[in-house]
CSV table of N, CA and C and ligand atoms in Angstrom, one decimal:
chain,number,residue,atom,x,y,z
A,179,MET,N,-12.1,14.9,-28.7
A,179,MET,CA,-12.5,14.5,-27.4
A,179,MET,C,-13.7,15.4,-26.9
A,180,ALA,N,-14.6,14.8,-26.2
A,180,ALA,CA,-15.8,15.5,-25.8
A,180,ALA,C,-15.4,16.7,-24.9
A,181,THR,N,-16.2,17.8,-25.0
A,181,THR,CA,-15.9,19.0,-24.2
A,181,THR,C,-16.1,18.7,-22.7
A,182,LYS,N,-16.9,17.6,-22.4
A,182,LYS,CA,-17.0,17.4,-20.9
A,182,LYS,C,-15.7,17.0,-20.3
A,183,ASP,N,-14.7,16.7,-21.1
A,183,ASP,CA,-13.4,16.4,-20.5
A,183,ASP,C,-12.6,17.6,-20.3
A,184,ASP,N,-13.1,18.8,-20.7
A,184,ASP,CA,-12.4,20.0,-20.5
A,184,ASP,C,-12.4,20.3,-19.0
A,185,PRO,N,-11.2,20.4,-18.4
A,185,PRO,CA,-11.1,20.5,-16.9
A,185,PRO,C,-11.9,21.8,-16.4
A,186,VAL,N,-11.9,22.9,-17.1
A,186,VAL,CA,-12.6,24.1,-16.6
A,186,VAL,C,-14.1,23.9,-16.7
A,187,ARG,N,-14.5,23.4,-17.9
A,187,ARG,CA,-16.0,23.2,-18.2
A,187,ARG,C,-16.6,22.2,-17.2
A,188,SER,N,-15.8,21.1,-17.0
A,188,SER,CA,-16.4,20.0,-16.1
A,188,SER,C,-16.6,20.5,-14.7
A,189,ARG,N,-15.9,21.6,-14.3
A,189,ARG,CA,-16.1,22.1,-12.9
A,189,ARG,C,-17.3,23.0,-12.8
A,190,THR,N,-17.9,23.5,-13.9
A,190,THR,CA,-19.0,24.3,-13.8
A,190,THR,C,-20.3,23.5,-14.0
A,191,GLN,N,-20.2,22.2,-14.3
A,191,GLN,CA,-21.4,21.4,-14.6
A,191,GLN,C,-22.1,21.0,-13.3
A,192,ASP,N,-21.4,20.6,-12.3
A,192,ASP,CA,-22.1,20.1,-11.1
A,192,ASP,C,-21.8,21.0,-9.9
A,193,ALA,N,-22.8,21.0,-9.0
A,193,ALA,CA,-22.7,21.9,-7.8
A,193,ALA,C,-21.5,21.3,-7.0
A,194,PHE,N,-20.8,22.2,-6.3
A,194,PHE,CA,-19.7,21.7,-5.4
A,194,PHE,C,-20.3,21.0,-4.2
A,195,PRO,N,-19.8,19.8,-3.9
A,195,PRO,CA,-20.3,19.1,-2.7
A,195,PRO,C,-19.7,19.6,-1.4
A,196,VAL,N,-20.3,20.7,-0.9
A,196,VAL,CA,-19.7,21.5,0.2
A,196,VAL,C,-19.6,20.6,1.4
A,197,ASP,N,-20.6,19.7,1.7
A,197,ASP,CA,-20.5,18.9,2.9
A,197,ASP,C,-19.6,17.7,2.8
A,198,ASN,N,-19.1,17.4,1.6
A,198,ASN,CA,-18.3,16.3,1.3
A,198,ASN,C,-17.2,16.6,0.3
A,199,PRO,N,-16.3,17.5,0.7
A,199,PRO,CA,-15.3,18.0,-0.4
A,199,PRO,C,-14.5,16.9,-1.0
A,200,VAL,N,-14.3,15.8,-0.3
A,200,VAL,CA,-13.5,14.7,-0.8
A,200,VAL,C,-14.1,14.2,-2.1
A,201,GLN,N,-15.4,14.3,-2.2
A,201,GLN,CA,-16.1,13.9,-3.4
A,201,GLN,C,-15.7,14.7,-4.6
A,202,ALA,N,-15.4,16.0,-4.4
A,202,ALA,CA,-15.0,16.9,-5.5
A,202,ALA,C,-13.6,16.5,-5.9
A,203,LEU,N,-12.7,16.1,-5.0
A,203,LEU,CA,-11.4,15.6,-5.3
A,203,LEU,C,-11.4,14.3,-6.1
A,204,LEU,N,-12.3,13.4,-5.7
A,204,LEU,CA,-12.5,12.1,-6.4
A,204,LEU,C,-12.9,12.4,-7.8
A,205,ARG,N,-13.8,13.3,-8.0
A,205,ARG,CA,-14.2,13.7,-9.4
A,205,ARG,C,-13.0,14.1,-10.2
A,206,ASP,N,-12.2,14.9,-9.6
A,206,ASP,CA,-10.9,15.3,-10.3
A,206,ASP,C,-10.1,14.1,-10.6
A,207,HIS,N,-9.9,13.2,-9.7
A,207,HIS,CA,-9.1,12.1,-9.9
A,207,HIS,C,-9.6,11.2,-11.0
A,208,ASP,N,-10.9,11.1,-11.1
A,208,ASP,CA,-11.5,10.3,-12.2
A,208,ASP,C,-11.2,11.0,-13.6
A,209,LEU,N,-11.3,12.3,-13.6
A,209,LEU,CA,-11.0,13.0,-14.8
A,209,LEU,C,-9.5,12.8,-15.2
A,210,VAL,N,-8.6,12.9,-14.3
A,210,VAL,CA,-7.2,12.7,-14.5
A,210,VAL,C,-6.9,11.3,-15.1
A,211,ARG,N,-7.6,10.3,-14.5
A,211,ARG,CA,-7.4,8.9,-15.0
A,211,ARG,C,-7.9,8.8,-16.4
A,212,LYS,N,-9.0,9.4,-16.7
A,212,LYS,CA,-9.6,9.3,-18.0
A,212,LYS,C,-8.7,10.0,-19.0
A,213,LEU,N,-8.2,11.2,-18.7
A,213,LEU,CA,-7.3,11.9,-19.6
A,213,LEU,C,-6.0,11.1,-19.8
A,214,ALA,N,-5.5,10.5,-18.7
A,214,ALA,CA,-4.3,9.7,-18.8
A,214,ALA,C,-4.5,8.5,-19.8
A,215,ASP,N,-5.7,7.8,-19.6
A,215,ASP,CA,-6.0,6.7,-20.5
A,215,ASP,C,-6.1,7.2,-22.0
A,216,ALA,N,-6.7,8.4,-22.2
A,216,ALA,CA,-6.9,8.9,-23.5
A,216,ALA,C,-5.5,9.1,-24.1
A,217,TYR,N,-4.6,9.7,-23.3
A,217,TYR,CA,-3.2,10.0,-23.8
A,217,TYR,C,-2.5,8.7,-24.2
A,218,LYS,N,-2.6,7.7,-23.3
A,218,LYS,CA,-1.8,6.4,-23.5
A,218,LYS,C,-2.4,5.6,-24.6
A,219,ASN,N,-3.7,5.6,-24.8
A,219,ASN,CA,-4.4,4.6,-25.7
A,219,ASN,C,-4.8,5.2,-27.1
A,220,THR,N,-4.0,6.1,-27.6
A,220,THR,CA,-4.4,6.6,-28.9
A,220,THR,C,-3.1,6.6,-29.8
A,221,GLN,N,-3.3,6.5,-31.1
A,221,GLN,CA,-2.2,6.6,-32.0
A,221,GLN,C,-2.2,8.0,-32.6
A,222,SER,N,-3.3,8.7,-32.4
A,222,SER,CA,-3.5,10.0,-33.0
A,222,SER,C,-2.7,11.1,-32.3
A,223,ALA,N,-1.8,11.8,-33.1
A,223,ALA,CA,-1.0,12.9,-32.5
A,223,ALA,C,-1.9,14.0,-31.9
A,224,ASP,N,-3.0,14.3,-32.7
A,224,ASP,CA,-3.9,15.4,-32.2
A,224,ASP,C,-4.6,15.0,-30.9
A,225,VAL,N,-5.1,13.8,-30.8
A,225,VAL,CA,-5.7,13.4,-29.6
A,225,VAL,C,-4.7,13.4,-28.4
A,226,ARG,N,-3.5,12.9,-28.6
A,226,ARG,CA,-2.5,13.0,-27.6
A,226,ARG,C,-2.2,14.4,-27.1
A,227,LYS,N,-2.1,15.3,-28.1
A,227,LYS,CA,-1.8,16.7,-27.8
A,227,LYS,C,-2.9,17.3,-26.9
A,228,GLN,N,-4.2,17.0,-27.4
A,228,GLN,CA,-5.3,17.6,-26.6
A,228,GLN,C,-5.4,17.0,-25.2
A,229,ALA,N,-5.1,15.6,-25.1
A,229,ALA,CA,-5.2,15.0,-23.8
A,229,ALA,C,-4.1,15.5,-22.9
A,230,ALA,N,-2.9,15.7,-23.5
A,230,ALA,CA,-1.8,16.2,-22.6
A,230,ALA,C,-2.1,17.6,-22.1
A,231,THR,N,-2.6,18.4,-23.0
A,231,THR,CA,-2.9,19.8,-22.6
A,231,THR,C,-4.0,19.8,-21.5
A,232,GLN,N,-5.1,19.0,-21.7
A,232,GLN,CA,-6.1,19.0,-20.7
A,232,GLN,C,-5.6,18.3,-19.4
A,233,LEU,N,-4.8,17.4,-19.5
A,233,LEU,CA,-4.2,16.7,-18.3
A,233,LEU,C,-3.4,17.7,-17.5
A,234,VAL,N,-2.6,18.4,-18.1
A,234,VAL,CA,-1.7,19.4,-17.4
A,234,VAL,C,-2.7,20.4,-16.7
A,235,GLN,N,-3.7,20.8,-17.4
A,235,GLN,CA,-4.6,21.8,-16.8
A,235,GLN,C,-5.4,21.2,-15.7
A,236,ALA,N,-5.9,20.0,-15.9
A,236,ALA,CA,-6.7,19.3,-14.8
A,236,ALA,C,-5.8,19.1,-13.6
A,237,ILE,N,-4.6,18.7,-13.7
A,237,ILE,CA,-3.7,18.4,-12.6
A,237,ILE,C,-3.3,19.7,-11.9
A,238,HIS,N,-3.1,20.8,-12.7
A,238,HIS,CA,-2.8,22.1,-12.2
A,238,HIS,C,-3.9,22.6,-11.3
A,239,MET,N,-5.2,22.5,-11.8
A,239,MET,CA,-6.3,23.0,-11.0
A,239,MET,C,-6.5,22.2,-9.8
A,240,HIS,N,-6.4,20.9,-9.9
A,240,HIS,CA,-6.6,20.0,-8.8
A,240,HIS,C,-5.5,20.3,-7.7
A,241,SER,N,-4.3,20.4,-8.1
A,241,SER,CA,-3.2,20.7,-7.2
A,241,SER,C,-3.4,22.0,-6.5
A,242,ARG,N,-3.8,23.0,-7.2
A,242,ARG,CA,-4.0,24.4,-6.6
A,242,ARG,C,-5.1,24.2,-5.5
A,243,LEU,N,-6.2,23.5,-5.8
A,243,LEU,CA,-7.3,23.3,-4.8
A,243,LEU,C,-6.8,22.6,-3.6
A,244,GLU,N,-6.0,21.5,-3.8
A,244,GLU,CA,-5.5,20.8,-2.6
A,244,GLU,C,-4.5,21.6,-1.8
A,245,GLU,N,-3.5,22.2,-2.6
A,245,GLU,CA,-2.5,22.9,-1.8
A,245,GLU,C,-3.0,24.2,-1.2
A,246,GLY,N,-4.0,24.8,-1.9
A,246,GLY,CA,-4.4,26.1,-1.5
A,246,GLY,C,-5.4,26.0,-0.3
A,247,VAL,N,-6.2,25.0,-0.3
A,247,VAL,CA,-7.3,24.9,0.7
A,247,VAL,C,-7.4,23.6,1.4
A,248,PHE,N,-7.5,22.5,0.6
A,248,PHE,CA,-7.8,21.2,1.3
A,248,PHE,C,-6.7,20.8,2.3
A,249,TYR,N,-5.4,20.7,1.8
A,249,TYR,CA,-4.3,20.3,2.7
A,249,TYR,C,-4.2,21.2,3.9
A,250,PRO,N,-4.2,22.6,3.7
A,250,PRO,CA,-4.1,23.4,4.9
A,250,PRO,C,-5.2,23.2,5.8
A,251,GLY,N,-6.4,23.0,5.3
A,251,GLY,CA,-7.6,22.7,6.1
A,251,GLY,C,-7.4,21.5,6.9
A,252,VAL,N,-6.9,20.4,6.3
A,252,VAL,CA,-6.7,19.1,7.0
A,252,VAL,C,-5.6,19.3,8.0
A,253,ARG,N,-4.6,20.1,7.6
A,253,ARG,CA,-3.4,20.3,8.5
A,253,ARG,C,-3.9,20.9,9.8
A,254,ARG,N,-4.8,21.8,9.7
A,254,ARG,CA,-5.3,22.5,10.9
A,254,ARG,C,-5.9,21.5,11.9
A,255,VAL,N,-6.5,20.4,11.3
A,255,VAL,CA,-7.2,19.4,12.2
A,255,VAL,C,-6.2,18.4,12.6
A,256,ASP,N,-5.4,17.9,11.7
A,256,ASP,CA,-4.4,16.9,12.1
A,256,ASP,C,-3.2,17.0,11.2
A,257,PRO,N,-2.1,17.7,11.7
A,257,PRO,CA,-0.9,18.0,10.9
A,257,PRO,C,-0.2,16.8,10.4
A,258,ASN,N,-0.4,15.6,11.0
A,258,ASN,CA,0.4,14.4,10.6
A,258,ASN,C,-0.1,13.8,9.3
A,259,LEU,N,-1.4,14.0,9.1
A,259,LEU,CA,-2.1,13.3,8.0
A,259,LEU,C,-1.5,13.6,6.6
A,260,ILE,N,-1.0,14.8,6.4
A,260,ILE,CA,-0.8,15.1,4.9
A,260,ILE,C,0.6,15.5,4.6
A,261,ALA,N,1.6,15.4,5.5
A,261,ALA,CA,2.9,15.9,5.2
A,261,ALA,C,3.5,15.2,4.0
A,262,ARG,N,3.4,13.9,3.9
A,262,ARG,CA,4.1,13.2,2.8
A,262,ARG,C,3.3,13.4,1.5
A,263,PHE,N,2.0,13.7,1.6
A,263,PHE,CA,1.3,14.0,0.3
A,263,PHE,C,1.7,15.3,-0.2
A,264,GLU,N,2.0,16.3,0.7
A,264,GLU,CA,2.5,17.6,0.3
A,264,GLU,C,3.9,17.4,-0.4
A,265,GLU,N,4.7,16.5,0.1
A,265,GLU,CA,6.0,16.3,-0.6
A,265,GLU,C,5.8,15.8,-2.0
A,266,ASP,N,4.9,14.9,-2.2
A,266,ASP,CA,4.6,14.4,-3.6
A,266,ASP,C,4.3,15.6,-4.5
A,267,HIS,N,3.5,16.5,-3.9
A,267,HIS,CA,3.0,17.7,-4.7
A,267,HIS,C,4.2,18.5,-5.2
A,268,LEU,N,5.2,18.6,-4.4
A,268,LEU,CA,6.4,19.5,-4.8
A,268,LEU,C,7.0,18.9,-6.1
A,269,ALA,N,7.2,17.6,-6.2
A,269,ALA,CA,7.8,17.0,-7.4
A,269,ALA,C,6.9,17.1,-8.6
A,270,VAL,N,5.5,16.9,-8.4
A,270,VAL,CA,4.6,17.1,-9.5
A,270,VAL,C,4.6,18.5,-10.0
A,271,ASP,N,4.6,19.5,-9.0
A,271,ASP,CA,4.6,20.9,-9.4
A,271,ASP,C,5.8,21.3,-10.3
A,272,ASP,N,6.9,20.7,-10.0
A,272,ASP,CA,8.1,21.0,-10.8
A,272,ASP,C,7.9,20.5,-12.2
A,273,LEU,N,7.4,19.3,-12.4
A,273,LEU,CA,7.1,18.7,-13.7
A,273,LEU,C,6.1,19.6,-14.4
A,274,LEU,N,5.0,20.0,-13.7
A,274,LEU,CA,4.0,20.8,-14.3
A,274,LEU,C,4.5,22.1,-14.8
A,275,ALA,N,5.4,22.7,-14.0
A,275,ALA,CA,5.9,24.0,-14.4
A,275,ALA,C,6.8,23.9,-15.7
A,276,THR,N,7.6,22.8,-15.7
A,276,THR,CA,8.4,22.5,-16.9
A,276,THR,C,7.5,22.4,-18.2
A,277,LEU,N,6.4,21.5,-18.0
A,277,LEU,CA,5.5,21.3,-19.2
A,277,LEU,C,4.8,22.5,-19.6
A,278,GLN,N,4.4,23.3,-18.6
A,278,GLN,CA,3.6,24.5,-19.0
A,278,GLN,C,4.4,25.5,-19.8
A,279,GLY,N,5.8,25.4,-19.7
A,279,GLY,CA,6.6,26.3,-20.4
A,279,GLY,C,7.0,25.7,-21.8
A,280,MET,N,6.5,24.5,-22.1
A,280,MET,CA,6.8,23.9,-23.4
A,280,MET,C,5.6,23.8,-24.3
A,281,SER,N,5.9,23.7,-25.6
A,281,SER,CA,4.8,23.5,-26.6
A,281,SER,C,4.5,22.0,-26.6
A,282,MET,N,3.2,21.6,-26.5
A,282,MET,CA,2.9,20.2,-26.5
A,282,MET,C,3.2,19.4,-27.8
A,283,ASP,N,3.5,20.2,-28.8
A,283,ASP,CA,3.9,19.5,-30.1
A,283,ASP,C,5.2,18.8,-30.0
A,284,GLU,N,6.1,19.2,-29.1
A,284,GLU,CA,7.4,18.8,-29.1
A,284,GLU,C,7.5,17.3,-28.6
A,285,ALA,N,8.3,16.5,-29.4
A,285,ALA,CA,8.5,15.1,-29.0
A,285,ALA,C,9.1,15.0,-27.6
A,286,ARG,N,9.9,16.0,-27.2
A,286,ARG,CA,10.5,15.9,-25.9
A,286,ARG,C,9.6,16.0,-24.7
A,287,THR,N,8.3,16.5,-25.0
A,287,THR,CA,7.4,16.5,-23.8
A,287,THR,C,6.9,15.1,-23.5
A,288,GLU,N,7.0,14.2,-24.4
A,288,GLU,CA,6.4,12.9,-24.1
A,288,GLU,C,7.0,12.2,-22.9
A,289,PRO,N,8.3,12.1,-22.7
A,289,PRO,CA,8.8,11.4,-21.5
A,289,PRO,C,8.3,12.2,-20.2
A,290,LEU,N,8.2,13.5,-20.3
A,290,LEU,CA,7.8,14.3,-19.1
A,290,LEU,C,6.3,14.0,-18.8
A,291,VAL,N,5.5,13.9,-19.9
A,291,VAL,CA,4.1,13.7,-19.7
A,291,VAL,C,3.9,12.3,-19.1
A,292,VAL,N,4.7,11.3,-19.6
A,292,VAL,CA,4.6,9.9,-19.0
A,292,VAL,C,5.0,9.9,-17.6
A,293,GLU,N,6.1,10.7,-17.3
A,293,GLU,CA,6.6,10.8,-15.9
A,293,GLU,C,5.5,11.4,-15.0
A,294,LEU,N,4.9,12.5,-15.5
A,294,LEU,CA,3.8,13.2,-14.8
A,294,LEU,C,2.7,12.2,-14.5
A,295,ILE,N,2.2,11.5,-15.5
A,295,ILE,CA,1.1,10.5,-15.4
A,295,ILE,C,1.4,9.5,-14.3
A,296,ASP,N,2.6,8.9,-14.4
A,296,ASP,CA,3.0,7.9,-13.4
A,296,ASP,C,3.0,8.4,-12.0
A,297,ALA,N,3.6,9.6,-11.8
A,297,ALA,CA,3.7,10.2,-10.5
A,297,ALA,C,2.3,10.5,-9.9
A,298,VAL,N,1.5,11.1,-10.8
A,298,VAL,CA,0.2,11.5,-10.3
A,298,VAL,C,-0.8,10.3,-10.1
A,299,LEU,N,-0.7,9.3,-10.9
A,299,LEU,CA,-1.6,8.2,-10.7
A,299,LEU,C,-1.3,7.5,-9.4
A,300,SER,N,0.0,7.4,-9.1
A,300,SER,CA,0.4,6.7,-7.9
A,300,SER,C,0.0,7.6,-6.6
A,301,HIS,N,0.2,8.9,-6.8
A,301,HIS,CA,-0.2,9.8,-5.7
A,301,HIS,C,-1.7,9.8,-5.4
A,302,ILE,N,-2.5,9.9,-6.5
A,302,ILE,CA,-4.0,9.9,-6.2
A,302,ILE,C,-4.5,8.5,-5.7
A,303,ARG,N,-3.8,7.5,-6.1
A,303,ARG,CA,-4.2,6.2,-5.5
A,303,ARG,C,-3.9,6.2,-4.0
A,304,GLN,N,-2.8,6.7,-3.6
A,304,GLN,CA,-2.5,6.7,-2.2
A,304,GLN,C,-3.4,7.7,-1.4
A,305,GLU,N,-3.8,8.8,-2.1
A,305,GLU,CA,-4.8,9.6,-1.4
A,305,GLU,C,-6.1,8.8,-1.2
A,306,GLU,N,-6.5,8.1,-2.2
A,306,GLU,CA,-7.7,7.4,-2.1
A,306,GLU,C,-7.7,6.2,-1.1
A,307,GLU,N,-6.5,5.5,-1.1
A,307,GLU,CA,-6.4,4.3,-0.3
A,307,GLU,C,-6.0,4.6,1.2
A,308,GLN,N,-5.3,5.8,1.4
A,308,GLN,CA,-4.8,6.0,2.7
A,308,GLN,C,-5.4,7.3,3.3
A,309,LEU,N,-5.2,8.4,2.6
A,309,LEU,CA,-5.6,9.7,3.2
A,309,LEU,C,-7.2,9.8,3.4
A,310,PHE,N,-7.9,9.5,2.3
A,310,PHE,CA,-9.4,9.7,2.4
A,310,PHE,C,-10.0,8.8,3.5
A,311,PRO,N,-9.6,7.5,3.5
A,311,PRO,CA,-10.2,6.6,4.5
A,311,PRO,C,-9.8,7.1,5.9
A,312,GLU,N,-8.6,7.6,6.1
A,312,GLU,CA,-8.2,8.1,7.4
A,312,GLU,C,-9.1,9.3,7.9
A,313,LEU,N,-9.4,10.1,6.9
A,313,LEU,CA,-10.2,11.3,7.2
A,313,LEU,C,-11.6,10.8,7.5
A,314,LYS,N,-12.1,9.8,6.8
A,314,LYS,CA,-13.4,9.3,7.1
A,314,LYS,C,-13.5,8.7,8.5
A,315,GLN,N,-12.4,8.0,8.8
A,315,GLN,CA,-12.4,7.3,10.1
A,315,GLN,C,-12.4,8.3,11.2
A,316,ALA,N,-11.7,9.4,11.0
A,316,ALA,CA,-11.6,10.4,12.0
A,316,ALA,C,-12.9,11.2,12.1
A,317,ALA,N,-13.8,11.0,11.2
A,317,ALA,CA,-15.2,11.6,11.3
A,317,ALA,C,-15.1,13.1,11.5
A,318,LEU,N,-14.2,13.7,10.8
A,318,LEU,CA,-14.1,15.2,10.9
A,318,LEU,C,-15.2,15.9,10.1
A,319,ASP,N,-15.6,17.0,10.7
A,319,ASP,CA,-16.6,17.8,9.9
A,319,ASP,C,-15.8,18.7,8.9
A,320,LEU,N,-16.0,18.3,7.6
A,320,LEU,CA,-15.2,19.0,6.6
A,320,LEU,C,-15.9,20.1,5.9
A,321,THR,N,-17.1,20.5,6.5
A,321,THR,CA,-17.9,21.5,5.8
A,321,THR,C,-17.3,22.8,5.7
A,322,SER,N,-16.5,23.3,6.7
A,322,SER,CA,-15.9,24.6,6.6
A,322,SER,C,-14.8,24.5,5.5
A,323,ILE,N,-14.1,23.4,5.4
A,323,ILE,CA,-13.1,23.2,4.4
A,323,ILE,C,-13.8,23.2,3.0
A,324,GLY,N,-15.0,22.5,3.0
A,324,GLY,CA,-15.7,22.5,1.7
A,324,GLY,C,-16.2,23.8,1.2
A,325,LEU,N,-16.6,24.7,2.2
A,325,LEU,CA,-17.0,26.0,1.8
A,325,LEU,C,-15.9,26.8,1.2
A,326,GLU,N,-14.7,26.7,1.9
A,326,GLU,CA,-13.5,27.4,1.4
A,326,GLU,C,-13.1,26.9,0.0
A,327,MET,N,-13.2,25.6,-0.1
A,327,MET,CA,-12.9,25.0,-1.4
A,327,MET,C,-13.8,25.5,-2.5
A,328,GLN,N,-15.1,25.6,-2.2
A,328,GLN,CA,-16.1,26.0,-3.2
A,328,GLN,C,-15.7,27.4,-3.7
A,329,ALA,N,-15.4,28.3,-2.8
A,329,ALA,CA,-15.1,29.7,-3.1
A,329,ALA,C,-13.8,29.8,-3.9
A,330,PHE,N,-12.8,29.0,-3.5
A,330,PHE,CA,-11.5,29.0,-4.1
A,330,PHE,C,-11.6,28.4,-5.6
A,331,GLU,N,-12.4,27.4,-5.7
A,331,GLU,CA,-12.6,26.8,-7.0
A,331,GLU,C,-13.3,27.7,-8.0
A,332,ALA,N,-14.4,28.4,-7.5
A,332,ALA,CA,-15.1,29.4,-8.3
A,332,ALA,C,-14.1,30.4,-8.9
A,333,ASN,N,-13.2,30.9,-8.0
A,333,ASN,CA,-12.2,31.9,-8.4
A,333,ASN,C,-11.3,31.3,-9.5
A,334,LEU,N,-10.8,30.1,-9.2
A,334,LEU,CA,-9.9,29.4,-10.1
A,334,LEU,C,-10.5,29.2,-11.5
A,335,VAL,N,-11.8,28.7,-11.5
A,335,VAL,CA,-12.5,28.5,-12.8
A,335,VAL,C,-12.6,29.8,-13.6
A,336,HIS,N,-12.9,30.9,-12.9
A,336,HIS,CA,-13.0,32.2,-13.5
A,336,HIS,C,-11.7,32.6,-14.1
A,337,MET,N,-10.6,32.4,-13.3
A,337,MET,CA,-9.3,32.8,-13.8
A,337,MET,C,-8.9,32.0,-15.0
A,338,GLN,N,-9.1,30.7,-14.9
A,338,GLN,CA,-8.7,29.8,-16.1
A,338,GLN,C,-9.5,30.1,-17.3
A,339,ALA,N,-10.8,30.4,-17.1
A,339,ALA,CA,-11.6,30.7,-18.3
A,339,ALA,C,-11.1,32.0,-19.0
A,340,GLN,N,-10.7,33.0,-18.2
A,340,GLN,CA,-10.2,34.2,-18.7
A,340,GLN,C,-8.9,33.9,-19.5
A,341,LEU,N,-8.0,33.0,-18.9
A,341,LEU,CA,-6.8,32.7,-19.6
A,341,LEU,C,-7.0,32.0,-20.9
A,342,SER,N,-8.0,31.0,-20.9
A,342,SER,CA,-8.2,30.3,-22.2
A,342,SER,C,-8.8,31.3,-23.2
A,343,ASP,N,-9.7,32.2,-22.7
A,343,ASP,CA,-10.2,33.2,-23.7
A,343,ASP,C,-9.1,34.0,-24.3
A,344,GLN,N,-8.1,34.5,-23.5
A,344,GLN,CA,-7.0,35.2,-24.0
A,344,GLN,C,-6.2,34.4,-25.0
A,345,ALA,N,-6.0,33.1,-24.6
A,345,ALA,CA,-5.2,32.3,-25.5
A,345,ALA,C,-5.9,32.1,-26.9
A,346,THR,N,-7.2,31.9,-26.9
A,346,THR,CA,-7.9,31.7,-28.2
A,346,THR,C,-8.0,33.0,-29.0
A,347,ARG,N,-7.9,34.1,-28.3
A,347,ARG,CA,-8.0,35.4,-29.1
A,347,ARG,C,-6.6,35.8,-29.7
A,348,ARG,N,-5.6,35.1,-29.1
A,348,ARG,CA,-4.2,35.5,-29.6
A,348,ARG,C,-4.0,35.1,-31.1
B,75,FE2,FE1,-2.8,15.5,-4.0
B,76,FE2,FE1,-5.9,14.6,-5.1
């Protein structure tokens, strides 16, 4: 699979859209969809393994960004908008934690990866069809949230890059 699907690398390629942070989230959603397709549409065990590993990493980074900055930022402006989206995240975080503790080679990860994909695809569709349009309609100025997200993401990318370095050196 092309390196541009690497969730860490893909974040360093484009400048963060500070004045429109939703665009950064949509970029993540597209990457997640692409990796989910790659996982589902291959017969190759190697491609599946790589897609599952990148998928878990992409969802992890995206969730940290939303839970750490985006959702709290939106909650400050309108607490009612995101409560149920935060509930979805709790379930996905549980699955992620389980998968992160397992080797992707194991056949038993497959039902969990499929469950993760189903939960996440339905969640991101609802963010796109409900949350993002509501935010747009409310015409909120999201620039301060965008700036916080940019700093948070830079930090996250740095940490993830260090972790992958350590993993390859092992
Ligand atoms: Fe989300
Ligand atoms: Fe999202």
